[in-house]
Amino acid sequence: MAQFLPLILIFGLMYFLMIRPQQKKARSQQNLVASVQAGDEVRLHSGLFGVVSEVEGDIIWLEVAENIELKVLRSAVEHRFNEPVVQETEEEVVEEADEGPISD
């Protein structure tokens, strides 16, 4: 049994240094692909940049130039440049207005 201990430790170390980070990255990519919506600026795996104009299930329409749209798979999205917009509550807007500069 003691002779298998180093082998078991090596496999455990490989899991935590190689496999687990890959799983986290894959999960993060899946969440990104699932959250893509119209108006997002994205980069595809192929290196194309554009703005998502419409989402139809697994297909997105990507506007790469004015009046030029490409039909691509949603899974081709590699990176989103704009984070989802968080709606401000009415109270936050009022607080920001109250903190404005005071004129003499």
XYZ file of C-alpha atoms in Angstrom:
104
model
C 0.000 0.000 0.000
C 2.813 2.412 0.840
C 4.258 1.931 -2.632
C 1.058 3.335 -4.198
C 0.973 6.437 -1.991
C 3.352 8.527 -4.174
C 1.369 7.556 -7.282
C -1.900 8.571 -5.624
C -0.371 11.892 -4.527
C 0.865 12.581 -8.072
C -2.621 11.979 -9.514
C -4.159 14.187 -6.830
C -1.685 16.955 -7.585
C -2.347 16.642 -11.332
C -6.077 16.948 -10.689
C -5.732 20.177 -8.708
C -3.118 21.741 -10.998
C -4.454 20.736 -14.422
C -7.942 19.269 -14.565
C -9.754 21.463 -12.057
C -8.682 24.806 -13.610
C -9.742 23.534 -17.049
C -13.156 22.626 -15.665
C -13.533 26.091 -14.107
C -12.565 27.749 -17.392
C -15.040 25.583 -19.345
C -17.828 26.425 -16.875
C -17.005 30.126 -17.140
C -17.118 29.926 -20.957
C -20.498 28.165 -20.835
C -21.881 30.903 -18.573
C -20.547 33.570 -20.940
C -22.115 31.932 -23.999
C -25.444 31.500 -22.206
C -25.550 35.147 -21.107
C -24.852 36.765 -24.501
C -27.686 39.079 -25.524
C -28.435 41.758 -28.092
C -26.263 44.843 -27.708
C -23.210 43.006 -26.349
C -19.862 43.732 -27.982
C -18.079 40.398 -28.463
C -15.030 38.723 -30.002
C -15.365 35.338 -31.677
C -12.826 32.489 -31.582
C -11.958 33.379 -35.182
C -10.922 36.890 -34.136
C -13.946 38.738 -35.518
C -15.279 41.635 -33.459
C -18.836 42.882 -33.542
C -22.035 43.769 -31.742
C -24.754 41.176 -31.233
C -27.866 42.463 -32.963
C -30.167 39.481 -32.402
C -30.149 36.137 -30.575
C -32.104 33.154 -31.932
C -31.423 30.143 -29.708
C -27.958 28.810 -30.642
C -27.557 31.369 -33.443
C -26.570 35.011 -33.045
C -26.542 37.766 -35.629
C -23.318 39.744 -35.321
C -23.081 43.231 -36.805
C -19.451 43.655 -37.890
C -19.926 46.889 -39.858
C -22.788 49.195 -40.705
C -25.533 47.108 -42.362
C -23.301 43.993 -42.454
C -24.455 41.129 -40.243
C -23.050 37.624 -39.925
C -24.949 34.566 -38.758
C -22.717 32.680 -36.291
C -23.039 30.007 -33.655
C -23.494 31.304 -30.150
C -20.719 28.962 -28.957
C -18.206 30.861 -31.147
C -18.212 33.770 -28.680
C -14.904 33.910 -26.847
C -15.043 37.221 -24.988
C -17.597 39.901 -24.112
C -16.256 43.434 -23.771
C -19.174 45.090 -22.025
C -20.405 43.655 -18.769
C -24.149 43.284 -18.260
C -25.726 46.573 -17.233
C -27.051 46.623 -13.684
C -30.211 48.675 -13.356
C -29.877 51.553 -10.913
C -32.649 51.910 -8.407
C -34.526 55.186 -8.141
C -32.955 55.808 -4.712
C -29.407 55.540 -6.130
C -30.251 58.046 -8.858
C -31.674 60.504 -6.290
C -28.591 60.088 -4.060
C -26.268 60.783 -6.992
C -28.272 63.901 -7.869
C -28.077 65.124 -4.254
C -24.280 64.699 -4.203
C -23.784 66.998 -7.196
C -21.753 70.215 -7.007
C -23.283 73.048 -5.066
C -23.181 76.406 -6.832
C -22.796 79.594 -4.820
